[in-house]
Amino acid sequence: MSETADRVKKIVVEHLGVEAEKVTEDASFIDDLGADSLDIVELVMAFEEEFGVEIPDDAAEKITTVKDAITYIDENQG
Amino acid sequence: MFDLTGMTALVTGASGGIGSEIAKALAAQGARLAVSGSNAGKLEAFRAELGGDHVALACNLSDGAAVDALVPSAVEALGKVDILVNNAGVTRDNLAMRMKDEEWDTVIRVNLEAAFRLMRAAARPMMKARFGRIVSITSVVGTTGNPGQANYAASKAGLVGMSKAMAQELASRGITVNCVAPGFIRSAMTDVLPEAQKTALLTKIPAGDLGDGADIGAAVVYLASREAGYVTGQTLHVNGGMAMI
């Protein structure tokens, strides 16, 4: 597992208060992890802070699973 | 009831007439404050008058970058911000037909845009904390209108709509967003009114008297308290019955 994946999963566990084993790469934030739209905003802001990336709104809309977040961050981290 | 011990508050326009009474009321209930104002000297004098371990953070609310830095500065100084009171406001009165672009822009920027920037910045740590109280001081004229105050009335009505939108966005996180709408409050501005005008004004106020800054302070304390947690998106009118909405 990549370092990015570890850090992303840690943030998801902390913010959504879910068990670590539920946070698989295919897990959908809304459908599988019980997030609402405000949770998504919080997660995106937390990713931006943790990784120093900027995630514009149109990109954020496409991030629906844990894997989407990891991929976006890996591709856009400066 | 309404004990604010352990809570922290950022109050803008705190060295002004109503603002200073709001700050005193919050401090009297035990909150630790960051008081903000544009005049650093006046602000520091007020902070000293308050005593305690409150902090003064001077800020020019017409400067967007300075406004964006205010909440982070308050969090740094106080450790957290539980309560945000958007009290600062300016007037640039003129009949609409004669109103200059700068008069419009200044009032909207300070009264409405700065409040939005502060609310946006404060919402983030409040969301993380799952607790927050945002109170904006609007005005009876935001509801009733007032000739010569198209800009001011728009900014105050804007605060009400913005607060209702944010109240809905943030309710699930334990954050309430409300407004307090003062009517005519005794101040340097009303002291200089001619006696005849004062008498005419009082005939429109069922309570038969102007309000005091402390009346506004008490309303803010209530909305900022833990006990008011189920009250959100509301405007509390404090006007002696002058307008019942």
PDB file of C-alpha atoms in Angstrom:
ATOM      1  CA  MET A   1       0.000   0.000   0.000  1.00  0.00           C
ATOM      2  CA  SER A   2       1.364   3.403  -0.933  1.00  0.00           C
ATOM      3  CA  GLU A   3       2.152   6.078   1.616  1.00  0.00           C
ATOM      4  CA  THR A   4      -0.570   8.290   0.124  1.00  0.00           C
ATOM      5  CA  ALA A   5      -3.140   5.539   0.578  1.00  0.00           C
ATOM      6  CA  ASP A   6      -2.204   5.144   4.239  1.00  0.00           C
ATOM      7  CA  ARG A   7      -2.535   8.844   4.935  1.00  0.00           C
ATOM      8  CA  VAL A   8      -5.805   9.145   2.994  1.00  0.00           C
ATOM      9  CA  LYS A   9      -7.321   6.232   4.894  1.00  0.00           C
ATOM     10  CA  LYS A  10      -6.203   7.665   8.217  1.00  0.00           C
ATOM     11  CA  ILE A  11      -7.952  10.974   7.418  1.00  0.00           C
ATOM     12  CA  VAL A  12     -11.131   9.163   6.336  1.00  0.00           C
ATOM     13  CA  VAL A  13     -11.188   7.101   9.532  1.00  0.00           C
ATOM     14  CA  GLU A  14     -10.688  10.213  11.676  1.00  0.00           C
ATOM     15  CA  HIS A  15     -13.248  12.402   9.896  1.00  0.00           C
ATOM     16  CA  LEU A  16     -16.016   9.899   9.351  1.00  0.00           C
ATOM     17  CA  GLY A  17     -15.499   7.972  12.552  1.00  0.00           C
ATOM     18  CA  VAL A  18     -15.648   4.625  10.713  1.00  0.00           C
ATOM     19  CA  GLU A  19     -13.675   1.447  11.392  1.00  0.00           C
ATOM     20  CA  ALA A  20     -10.383   1.209   9.508  1.00  0.00           C
ATOM     21  CA  GLU A  21     -11.237  -2.126   7.876  1.00  0.00           C
ATOM     22  CA  LYS A  22     -14.291  -0.579   6.204  1.00  0.00           C
ATOM     23  CA  VAL A  23     -12.100   1.959   4.424  1.00  0.00           C
ATOM     24  CA  THR A  24     -11.145  -0.152   1.417  1.00  0.00           C
ATOM     25  CA  GLU A  25      -9.995   1.483  -1.816  1.00  0.00           C
ATOM     26  CA  ASP A  26     -13.304   0.701  -3.520  1.00  0.00           C
ATOM     27  CA  ALA A  27     -15.401   2.095  -0.683  1.00  0.00           C
ATOM     28  CA  SER A  28     -17.700   4.950  -1.709  1.00  0.00           C
ATOM     29  CA  PHE A  29     -17.694   7.819   0.782  1.00  0.00           C
ATOM     30  CA  ILE A  30     -21.443   8.315   0.560  1.00  0.00           C
ATOM     31  CA  ASP A  31     -22.792   4.815  -0.163  1.00  0.00           C
ATOM     32  CA  ASP A  32     -20.429   2.691   1.930  1.00  0.00           C
ATOM     33  CA  LEU A  33     -19.048   5.033   4.591  1.00  0.00           C
ATOM     34  CA  GLY A  34     -22.169   7.066   5.390  1.00  0.00           C
ATOM     35  CA  ALA A  35     -20.753  10.476   4.470  1.00  0.00           C
ATOM     36  CA  ASP A  36     -23.001  13.420   3.615  1.00  0.00           C
ATOM     37  CA  SER A  37     -22.157  16.397   1.400  1.00  0.00           C
ATOM     38  CA  LEU A  38     -20.650  18.355   4.304  1.00  0.00           C
ATOM     39  CA  ASP A  39     -18.452  15.370   5.176  1.00  0.00           C
ATOM     40  CA  ILE A  40     -17.152  15.368   1.600  1.00  0.00           C
ATOM     41  CA  VAL A  41     -16.290  19.071   1.881  1.00  0.00           C
ATOM     42  CA  GLU A  42     -14.495  18.406   5.154  1.00  0.00           C
ATOM     43  CA  LEU A  43     -12.577  15.485   3.664  1.00  0.00           C
ATOM     44  CA  VAL A  44     -11.525  17.480   0.601  1.00  0.00           C
ATOM     45  CA  MET A  45     -10.304  20.324   2.833  1.00  0.00           C
ATOM     46  CA  ALA A  46      -8.437  17.836   5.014  1.00  0.00           C
ATOM     47  CA  PHE A  47      -6.768  16.266   1.946  1.00  0.00           C
ATOM     48  CA  GLU A  48      -5.777  19.714   0.698  1.00  0.00           C
ATOM     49  CA  GLU A  49      -4.221  20.522   4.058  1.00  0.00           C
ATOM     50  CA  GLU A  50      -2.460  17.176   4.516  1.00  0.00           C
ATOM     51  CA  PHE A  51      -0.999  16.903   1.023  1.00  0.00           C
ATOM     52  CA  GLY A  52      -0.610  20.572   0.053  1.00  0.00           C
ATOM     53  CA  VAL A  53      -2.664  20.049  -3.112  1.00  0.00           C
ATOM     54  CA  GLU A  54      -5.507  22.129  -4.389  1.00  0.00           C
ATOM     55  CA  ILE A  55      -8.637  20.170  -5.273  1.00  0.00           C
ATOM     56  CA  PRO A  56     -10.954  22.406  -7.342  1.00  0.00           C
ATOM     57  CA  ASP A  57     -14.719  21.864  -7.154  1.00  0.00           C
ATOM     58  CA  ASP A  58     -14.982  20.061 -10.507  1.00  0.00           C
ATOM     59  CA  ALA A  59     -12.279  17.592  -9.445  1.00  0.00           C
ATOM     60  CA  ALA A  60     -13.804  17.183  -5.983  1.00  0.00           C
ATOM     61  CA  GLU A  61     -17.124  16.176  -7.553  1.00  0.00           C
ATOM     62  CA  LYS A  62     -15.418  13.239  -9.261  1.00  0.00           C
ATOM     63  CA  ILE A  63     -13.857  11.969  -6.045  1.00  0.00           C
ATOM     64  CA  THR A  64     -16.451   9.491  -4.833  1.00  0.00           C
ATOM     65  CA  THR A  65     -14.326   6.595  -3.590  1.00  0.00           C
ATOM     66  CA  VAL A  66     -11.216   6.254  -1.454  1.00  0.00           C
ATOM     67  CA  LYS A  67      -9.307   5.166  -4.564  1.00  0.00           C
ATOM     68  CA  ASP A  68     -10.417   8.308  -6.473  1.00  0.00           C
ATOM     69  CA  ALA A  69      -8.905  10.443  -3.715  1.00  0.00           C
ATOM     70  CA  ILE A  70      -5.616   8.544  -3.656  1.00  0.00           C
ATOM     71  CA  THR A  71      -5.300   8.676  -7.457  1.00  0.00           C
ATOM     72  CA  TYR A  72      -6.068  12.398  -7.619  1.00  0.00           C
ATOM     73  CA  ILE A  73      -3.559  13.221  -4.917  1.00  0.00           C
ATOM     74  CA  ASP A  74      -0.805  11.052  -6.437  1.00  0.00           C
ATOM     75  CA  GLU A  75      -1.322  12.673  -9.826  1.00  0.00           C
ATOM     76  CA  ASN A  76      -1.471  16.257  -8.598  1.00  0.00           C
ATOM     77  CA  GLN A  77       0.951  16.443  -5.716  1.00  0.00           C
ATOM     78  CA  GLY A  78       3.695  18.938  -6.533  1.00  0.00           C
TER      79      GLY A  78
ATOM     80  CA  MET B   1     -28.260  29.483  32.589  1.00  0.00           C
ATOM     81  CA  PHE B   2     -26.359  31.138  29.742  1.00  0.00           C
ATOM     82  CA  ASP B   3     -22.991  30.462  31.360  1.00  0.00           C
ATOM     83  CA  LEU B   4     -20.243  30.934  28.775  1.00  0.00           C
ATOM     84  CA  THR B   5     -17.349  29.836  30.963  1.00  0.00           C
ATOM     85  CA  GLY B   6     -14.745  28.013  28.910  1.00  0.00           C
ATOM     86  CA  MET B   7     -16.052  29.455  25.656  1.00  0.00           C
ATOM     87  CA  THR B   8     -14.224  31.898  23.410  1.00  0.00           C
ATOM     88  CA  ALA B   9     -15.672  34.604  21.182  1.00  0.00           C
ATOM     89  CA  LEU B  10     -14.533  36.854  18.355  1.00  0.00           C
ATOM     90  CA  VAL B  11     -16.478  40.133  18.281  1.00  0.00           C
ATOM     91  CA  THR B  12     -16.038  42.634  15.437  1.00  0.00           C
ATOM     92  CA  GLY B  13     -16.677  46.348  15.873  1.00  0.00           C
ATOM     93  CA  ALA B  14     -16.123  45.756  19.572  1.00  0.00           C
ATOM     94  CA  SER B  15     -15.023  49.264  20.490  1.00  0.00           C
ATOM     95  CA  GLY B  16     -18.213  50.825  19.129  1.00  0.00           C
ATOM     96  CA  GLY B  17     -21.366  51.633  21.095  1.00  0.00           C
ATOM     97  CA  ILE B  18     -23.326  48.403  20.645  1.00  0.00           C
ATOM     98  CA  GLY B  19     -20.209  46.268  20.090  1.00  0.00           C
ATOM     99  CA  SER B  20     -18.677  47.218  23.420  1.00  0.00           C
ATOM    100  CA  GLU B  21     -21.896  46.279  25.235  1.00  0.00           C
ATOM    101  CA  ILE B  22     -21.983  42.924  23.420  1.00  0.00           C
ATOM    102  CA  ALA B  23     -18.369  42.280  24.410  1.00  0.00           C
ATOM    103  CA  LYS B  24     -19.037  43.242  28.032  1.00  0.00           C
ATOM    104  CA  ALA B  25     -22.100  40.984  28.185  1.00  0.00           C
ATOM    105  CA  LEU B  26     -20.230  37.971  26.766  1.00  0.00           C
ATOM    106  CA  ALA B  27     -17.277  38.578  29.099  1.00  0.00           C
ATOM    107  CA  ALA B  28     -19.624  38.922  32.088  1.00  0.00           C
ATOM    108  CA  GLN B  29     -20.982  35.428  31.334  1.00  0.00           C
ATOM    109  CA  GLY B  30     -17.439  34.048  31.415  1.00  0.00           C
ATOM    110  CA  ALA B  31     -16.386  33.970  27.761  1.00  0.00           C
ATOM    111  CA  ARG B  32     -12.823  34.840  26.796  1.00  0.00           C
ATOM    112  CA  LEU B  33     -12.797  37.339  23.949  1.00  0.00           C
ATOM    113  CA  ALA B  34     -10.867  38.459  20.937  1.00  0.00           C
ATOM    114  CA  VAL B  35     -12.169  41.974  20.357  1.00  0.00           C
ATOM    115  CA  SER B  36     -11.686  43.429  16.910  1.00  0.00           C
ATOM    116  CA  GLY B  37     -12.009  46.930  15.532  1.00  0.00           C
ATOM    117  CA  SER B  38     -10.445  49.177  12.927  1.00  0.00           C
ATOM    118  CA  ASN B  39      -9.022  51.759  15.338  1.00  0.00           C
ATOM    119  CA  ALA B  40      -6.119  50.036  17.128  1.00  0.00           C
ATOM    120  CA  GLY B  41      -5.781  52.697  19.832  1.00  0.00           C
ATOM    121  CA  LYS B  42      -9.465  52.765  20.728  1.00  0.00           C
ATOM    122  CA  LEU B  43      -9.561  48.981  20.640  1.00  0.00           C
ATOM    123  CA  GLU B  44      -6.604  48.564  22.992  1.00  0.00           C
ATOM    124  CA  ALA B  45      -8.165  51.065  25.397  1.00  0.00           C
ATOM    125  CA  PHE B  46     -11.382  49.043  25.375  1.00  0.00           C
ATOM    126  CA  ARG B  47      -9.498  45.779  25.915  1.00  0.00           C
ATOM    127  CA  ALA B  48      -7.782  47.328  28.919  1.00  0.00           C
ATOM    128  CA  GLU B  49     -11.161  48.493  30.238  1.00  0.00           C
ATOM    129  CA  LEU B  50     -12.522  44.948  29.913  1.00  0.00           C
ATOM    130  CA  GLY B  51      -9.637  43.618  31.999  1.00  0.00           C
ATOM    131  CA  GLY B  52      -9.132  39.857  32.184  1.00  0.00           C
ATOM    132  CA  ASP B  53      -7.113  37.959  29.603  1.00  0.00           C
ATOM    133  CA  HIS B  54      -8.983  39.127  26.537  1.00  0.00           C
ATOM    134  CA  VAL B  55      -7.053  39.977  23.383  1.00  0.00           C
ATOM    135  CA  ALA B  56      -7.345  42.832  20.889  1.00  0.00           C
ATOM    136  CA  LEU B  57      -7.010  42.123  17.149  1.00  0.00           C
ATOM    137  CA  ALA B  58      -7.178  45.244  15.001  1.00  0.00           C
ATOM    138  CA  CYS B  59      -8.568  44.606  11.529  1.00  0.00           C
ATOM    139  CA  ASN B  60      -9.704  46.724   8.594  1.00  0.00           C
ATOM    140  CA  LEU B  61     -12.852  44.936   7.430  1.00  0.00           C
ATOM    141  CA  SER B  62     -12.757  46.550   3.996  1.00  0.00           C
ATOM    142  CA  ASP B  63      -9.504  44.672   3.282  1.00  0.00           C
ATOM    143  CA  GLY B  64     -10.413  41.119   2.174  1.00  0.00           C
ATOM    144  CA  ALA B  65      -6.998  39.626   2.942  1.00  0.00           C
ATOM    145  CA  ALA B  66      -6.990  41.155   6.441  1.00  0.00           C
ATOM    146  CA  VAL B  67     -10.504  39.787   7.043  1.00  0.00           C
ATOM    147  CA  ASP B  68      -9.458  36.298   5.940  1.00  0.00           C
ATOM    148  CA  ALA B  69      -6.584  36.429   8.435  1.00  0.00           C
ATOM    149  CA  LEU B  70      -8.757  37.475  11.397  1.00  0.00           C
ATOM    150  CA  VAL B  71     -10.315  34.130  12.344  1.00  0.00           C
ATOM    151  CA  PRO B  72      -6.966  32.272  12.132  1.00  0.00           C
ATOM    152  CA  SER B  73      -5.432  35.019  14.332  1.00  0.00           C
ATOM    153  CA  ALA B  74      -8.234  34.629  16.861  1.00  0.00           C
ATOM    154  CA  VAL B  75      -7.821  30.827  16.890  1.00  0.00           C
ATOM    155  CA  GLU B  76      -4.104  31.314  17.457  1.00  0.00           C
ATOM    156  CA  ALA B  77      -4.686  33.747  20.328  1.00  0.00           C
ATOM    157  CA  LEU B  78      -7.592  31.930  22.017  1.00  0.00           C
ATOM    158  CA  GLY B  79      -6.959  28.306  21.014  1.00  0.00           C
ATOM    159  CA  LYS B  80     -10.427  28.104  19.395  1.00  0.00           C
ATOM    160  CA  VAL B  81     -13.387  30.269  18.438  1.00  0.00           C
ATOM    161  CA  ASP B  82     -16.739  28.987  19.730  1.00  0.00           C
ATOM    162  CA  ILE B  83     -18.680  32.176  19.106  1.00  0.00           C
ATOM    163  CA  LEU B  84     -18.430  34.632  16.210  1.00  0.00           C
ATOM    164  CA  VAL B  85     -20.282  37.935  16.518  1.00  0.00           C
ATOM    165  CA  ASN B  86     -20.454  39.946  13.301  1.00  0.00           C
ATOM    166  CA  ASN B  87     -21.255  43.314  14.772  1.00  0.00           C
ATOM    167  CA  ALA B  88     -19.126  45.775  12.787  1.00  0.00           C
ATOM    168  CA  GLY B  89     -21.061  47.925  10.376  1.00  0.00           C
ATOM    169  CA  VAL B  90     -20.780  51.231   8.578  1.00  0.00           C
ATOM    170  CA  THR B  91     -23.278  53.629   7.031  1.00  0.00           C
ATOM    171  CA  ARG B  92     -22.895  55.795   3.944  1.00  0.00           C
ATOM    172  CA  ASP B  93     -26.396  57.256   3.765  1.00  0.00           C
ATOM    173  CA  ASN B  94     -27.663  58.871   0.602  1.00  0.00           C
ATOM    174  CA  LEU B  95     -30.800  58.792  -1.495  1.00  0.00           C
ATOM    175  CA  ALA B  96     -30.450  55.987  -4.036  1.00  0.00           C
ATOM    176  CA  MET B  97     -30.489  58.356  -6.993  1.00  0.00           C
ATOM    177  CA  ARG B  98     -27.553  60.253  -5.502  1.00  0.00           C
ATOM    178  CA  MET B  99     -25.695  57.254  -4.132  1.00  0.00           C
ATOM    179  CA  LYS B 100     -22.170  56.878  -5.437  1.00  0.00           C
ATOM    180  CA  ASP B 101     -20.675  53.521  -6.350  1.00  0.00           C
ATOM    181  CA  GLU B 102     -18.155  53.838  -3.504  1.00  0.00           C
ATOM    182  CA  GLU B 103     -20.931  54.432  -0.980  1.00  0.00           C
ATOM    183  CA  TRP B 104     -22.672  51.276  -2.123  1.00  0.00           C
ATOM    184  CA  ASP B 105     -19.466  49.228  -2.323  1.00  0.00           C
ATOM    185  CA  THR B 106     -18.092  50.251   1.069  1.00  0.00           C
ATOM    186  CA  VAL B 107     -21.265  49.347   2.943  1.00  0.00           C
ATOM    187  CA  ILE B 108     -21.698  45.999   1.167  1.00  0.00           C
ATOM    188  CA  ARG B 109     -18.022  45.130   1.585  1.00  0.00           C
ATOM    189  CA  VAL B 110     -17.810  45.872   5.302  1.00  0.00           C
ATOM    190  CA  ASN B 111     -21.296  44.863   6.457  1.00  0.00           C
ATOM    191  CA  LEU B 112     -21.975  41.868   4.241  1.00  0.00           C
ATOM    192  CA  GLU B 113     -18.859  40.576   2.509  1.00  0.00           C
ATOM    193  CA  ALA B 114     -16.618  40.755   5.585  1.00  0.00           C
ATOM    194  CA  ALA B 115     -19.290  38.913   7.584  1.00  0.00           C
ATOM    195  CA  PHE B 116     -19.378  36.209   4.918  1.00  0.00           C
ATOM    196  CA  ARG B 117     -15.596  35.854   4.919  1.00  0.00           C
ATOM    197  CA  LEU B 118     -15.525  35.563   8.720  1.00  0.00           C
ATOM    198  CA  MET B 119     -18.372  33.043   8.768  1.00  0.00           C
ATOM    199  CA  ARG B 120     -16.711  30.963   6.065  1.00  0.00           C
ATOM    200  CA  ALA B 121     -13.440  30.947   7.981  1.00  0.00           C
ATOM    201  CA  ALA B 122     -15.044  30.240  11.353  1.00  0.00           C
ATOM    202  CA  ALA B 123     -17.248  27.432  10.015  1.00  0.00           C
ATOM    203  CA  ARG B 124     -14.264  25.217   9.406  1.00  0.00           C
ATOM    204  CA  PRO B 125     -12.916  24.905  12.966  1.00  0.00           C
ATOM    205  CA  MET B 126     -16.499  24.941  14.286  1.00  0.00           C
ATOM    206  CA  MET B 127     -17.334  21.973  12.043  1.00  0.00           C
ATOM    207  CA  LYS B 128     -14.361  20.078  13.374  1.00  0.00           C
ATOM    208  CA  ALA B 129     -15.392  20.920  16.940  1.00  0.00           C
ATOM    209  CA  ARG B 130     -19.032  19.979  16.223  1.00  0.00           C
ATOM    210  CA  PHE B 131     -20.024  23.183  18.002  1.00  0.00           C
ATOM    211  CA  GLY B 132     -20.360  26.823  17.077  1.00  0.00           C
ATOM    212  CA  ARG B 133     -22.453  29.934  17.534  1.00  0.00           C
ATOM    213  CA  ILE B 134     -22.575  32.625  14.858  1.00  0.00           C
ATOM    214  CA  VAL B 135     -24.540  35.787  15.591  1.00  0.00           C
ATOM    215  CA  SER B 136     -24.743  38.684  13.155  1.00  0.00           C
ATOM    216  CA  ILE B 137     -26.058  42.085  14.122  1.00  0.00           C
ATOM    217  CA  THR B 138     -28.480  43.205  11.473  1.00  0.00           C
ATOM    218  CA  SER B 139     -31.050  46.006  11.799  1.00  0.00           C
ATOM    219  CA  VAL B 140     -34.742  46.683  11.793  1.00  0.00           C
ATOM    220  CA  VAL B 141     -34.194  48.587   8.526  1.00  0.00           C
ATOM    221  CA  GLY B 142     -33.107  45.342   6.841  1.00  0.00           C
ATOM    222  CA  THR B 143     -36.746  44.301   7.190  1.00  0.00           C
ATOM    223  CA  THR B 144     -38.609  47.612   6.976  1.00  0.00           C
ATOM    224  CA  GLY B 145     -36.314  49.626   4.695  1.00  0.00           C
ATOM    225  CA  ASN B 146     -35.429  53.244   5.354  1.00  0.00           C
ATOM    226  CA  PRO B 147     -35.109  56.141   2.910  1.00  0.00           C
ATOM    227  CA  GLY B 148     -31.493  57.111   2.378  1.00  0.00           C
ATOM    228  CA  GLN B 149     -30.226  53.672   3.339  1.00  0.00           C
ATOM    229  CA  ALA B 150     -30.609  51.472   0.241  1.00  0.00           C
ATOM    230  CA  ASN B 151     -27.045  50.223   0.713  1.00  0.00           C
ATOM    231  CA  TYR B 152     -27.329  49.684   4.478  1.00  0.00           C
ATOM    232  CA  ALA B 153     -30.763  48.037   4.270  1.00  0.00           C
ATOM    233  CA  ALA B 154     -29.513  45.728   1.493  1.00  0.00           C
ATOM    234  CA  SER B 155     -26.470  44.728   3.541  1.00  0.00           C
ATOM    235  CA  LYS B 156     -28.567  43.999   6.631  1.00  0.00           C
ATOM    236  CA  ALA B 157     -31.241  42.056   4.734  1.00  0.00           C
ATOM    237  CA  GLY B 158     -28.366  40.219   3.051  1.00  0.00           C
ATOM    238  CA  LEU B 159     -27.029  39.140   6.437  1.00  0.00           C
ATOM    239  CA  VAL B 160     -30.404  37.606   7.276  1.00  0.00           C
ATOM    240  CA  GLY B 161     -30.616  35.552   4.064  1.00  0.00           C
ATOM    241  CA  MET B 162     -26.985  34.487   4.299  1.00  0.00           C
ATOM    242  CA  SER B 163     -27.462  33.413   7.908  1.00  0.00           C
ATOM    243  CA  LYS B 164     -30.496  31.308   6.990  1.00  0.00           C
ATOM    244  CA  ALA B 165     -28.560  29.562   4.206  1.00  0.00           C
ATOM    245  CA  MET B 166     -25.588  28.835   6.451  1.00  0.00           C
ATOM    246  CA  ALA B 167     -27.871  27.785   9.302  1.00  0.00           C
ATOM    247  CA  GLN B 168     -29.199  25.032   7.044  1.00  0.00           C
ATOM    248  CA  GLU B 169     -25.731  24.016   5.887  1.00  0.00           C
ATOM    249  CA  LEU B 170     -24.261  23.799   9.374  1.00  0.00           C
ATOM    250  CA  ALA B 171     -27.126  22.677  11.623  1.00  0.00           C
ATOM    251  CA  SER B 172     -26.099  19.013  11.520  1.00  0.00           C
ATOM    252  CA  ARG B 173     -22.713  19.960  12.966  1.00  0.00           C
ATOM    253  CA  GLY B 174     -23.994  21.647  16.111  1.00  0.00           C
ATOM    254  CA  ILE B 175     -23.455  25.130  14.697  1.00  0.00           C
ATOM    255  CA  THR B 176     -26.236  27.693  14.934  1.00  0.00           C
ATOM    256  CA  VAL B 177     -26.387  30.836  12.802  1.00  0.00           C
ATOM    257  CA  ASN B 178     -28.691  33.642  13.904  1.00  0.00           C
ATOM    258  CA  CYS B 179     -29.185  37.400  13.738  1.00  0.00           C
ATOM    259  CA  VAL B 180     -30.079  40.095  16.242  1.00  0.00           C
ATOM    260  CA  ALA B 181     -31.891  43.100  14.777  1.00  0.00           C
ATOM    261  CA  PRO B 182     -31.698  46.231  16.956  1.00  0.00           C
ATOM    262  CA  GLY B 183     -34.225  49.020  16.582  1.00  0.00           C
ATOM    263  CA  PHE B 184     -33.299  52.501  17.855  1.00  0.00           C
ATOM    264  CA  ILE B 185     -30.545  52.146  20.428  1.00  0.00           C
ATOM    265  CA  ARG B 186     -29.245  54.997  22.600  1.00  0.00           C
ATOM    266  CA  SER B 187     -25.862  55.968  21.184  1.00  0.00           C
ATOM    267  CA  ALA B 188     -23.735  58.923  20.216  1.00  0.00           C
ATOM    268  CA  MET B 189     -25.795  58.973  17.031  1.00  0.00           C
ATOM    269  CA  THR B 190     -29.196  59.257  18.749  1.00  0.00           C
ATOM    270  CA  ASP B 191     -27.924  61.614  21.511  1.00  0.00           C
ATOM    271  CA  VAL B 192     -27.490  64.417  18.998  1.00  0.00           C
ATOM    272  CA  LEU B 193     -31.009  64.180  17.546  1.00  0.00           C
ATOM    273  CA  PRO B 194     -33.104  67.334  18.070  1.00  0.00           C
ATOM    274  CA  GLU B 195     -35.671  67.009  20.878  1.00  0.00           C
ATOM    275  CA  ALA B 196     -38.634  67.299  18.477  1.00  0.00           C
ATOM    276  CA  GLN B 197     -37.307  64.484  16.337  1.00  0.00           C
ATOM    277  CA  LYS B 198     -36.710  62.328  19.407  1.00  0.00           C
ATOM    278  CA  THR B 199     -40.287  62.869  20.555  1.00  0.00           C
ATOM    279  CA  ALA B 200     -41.618  61.953  17.105  1.00  0.00           C
ATOM    280  CA  LEU B 201     -39.460  58.826  17.093  1.00  0.00           C
ATOM    281  CA  LEU B 202     -40.703  57.728  20.491  1.00  0.00           C
ATOM    282  CA  THR B 203     -44.349  57.855  19.375  1.00  0.00           C
ATOM    283  CA  LYS B 204     -43.508  54.969  17.015  1.00  0.00           C
ATOM    284  CA  ILE B 205     -42.015  52.828  19.778  1.00  0.00           C
ATOM    285  CA  PRO B 206     -44.639  51.115  21.966  1.00  0.00           C
ATOM    286  CA  ALA B 207     -42.091  50.724  24.776  1.00  0.00           C
ATOM    287  CA  GLY B 208     -41.840  54.536  24.818  1.00  0.00           C
ATOM    288  CA  ASP B 209     -38.061  54.595  25.056  1.00  0.00           C
ATOM    289  CA  LEU B 210     -34.927  53.956  23.063  1.00  0.00           C
ATOM    290  CA  GLY B 211     -33.075  50.707  23.711  1.00  0.00           C
ATOM    291  CA  ASP B 212     -29.665  50.346  25.340  1.00  0.00           C
ATOM    292  CA  GLY B 213     -26.604  48.534  24.041  1.00  0.00           C
ATOM    293  CA  ALA B 214     -27.039  46.149  26.965  1.00  0.00           C
ATOM    294  CA  ASP B 215     -30.393  45.032  25.515  1.00  0.00           C
ATOM    295  CA  ILE B 216     -28.512  43.868  22.421  1.00  0.00           C
ATOM    296  CA  GLY B 217     -25.754  42.306  24.527  1.00  0.00           C
ATOM    297  CA  ALA B 218     -28.311  40.194  26.379  1.00  0.00           C
ATOM    298  CA  ALA B 219     -29.863  38.953  23.130  1.00  0.00           C
ATOM    299  CA  VAL B 220     -26.426  37.972  21.809  1.00  0.00           C
ATOM    300  CA  VAL B 221     -25.575  36.157  25.055  1.00  0.00           C
ATOM    301  CA  TYR B 222     -28.749  34.101  24.711  1.00  0.00           C
ATOM    302  CA  LEU B 223     -28.079  33.080  21.096  1.00  0.00           C
ATOM    303  CA  ALA B 224     -24.425  32.342  21.928  1.00  0.00           C
ATOM    304  CA  SER B 225     -25.304  30.118  24.865  1.00  0.00           C
ATOM    305  CA  ARG B 226     -25.394  26.329  24.904  1.00  0.00           C
ATOM    306  CA  GLU B 227     -29.055  26.598  25.908  1.00  0.00           C
ATOM    307  CA  ALA B 228     -29.971  28.169  22.540  1.00  0.00           C
ATOM    308  CA  GLY B 229     -28.675  25.162  20.591  1.00  0.00           C
ATOM    309  CA  TYR B 230     -32.072  24.416  19.015  1.00  0.00           C
ATOM    310  CA  VAL B 231     -32.536  27.978  17.758  1.00  0.00           C
ATOM    311  CA  THR B 232     -31.058  28.549  14.312  1.00  0.00           C
ATOM    312  CA  GLY B 233     -31.710  30.637  11.204  1.00  0.00           C
ATOM    313  CA  GLN B 234     -33.663  33.144  13.282  1.00  0.00           C
ATOM    314  CA  THR B 235     -33.630  36.902  13.656  1.00  0.00           C
ATOM    315  CA  LEU B 236     -34.296  38.189  17.146  1.00  0.00           C
ATOM    316  CA  HIS B 237     -35.774  41.696  16.919  1.00  0.00           C
ATOM    317  CA  VAL B 238     -34.891  43.926  19.856  1.00  0.00           C
ATOM    318  CA  ASN B 239     -36.764  47.160  19.199  1.00  0.00           C
ATOM    319  CA  GLY B 240     -39.268  47.956  21.943  1.00  0.00           C
ATOM    320  CA  GLY B 241     -42.120  46.814  19.713  1.00  0.00           C
ATOM    321  CA  MET B 242     -41.351  49.351  16.987  1.00  0.00           C
ATOM    322  CA  ALA B 243     -41.729  46.683  14.306  1.00  0.00           C
ATOM    323  CA  MET B 244     -43.271  43.292  14.977  1.00  0.00           C
ATOM    324  CA  ILE B 245     -42.221  40.840  12.306  1.00  0.00           C
TER     325      ILE B 245
END
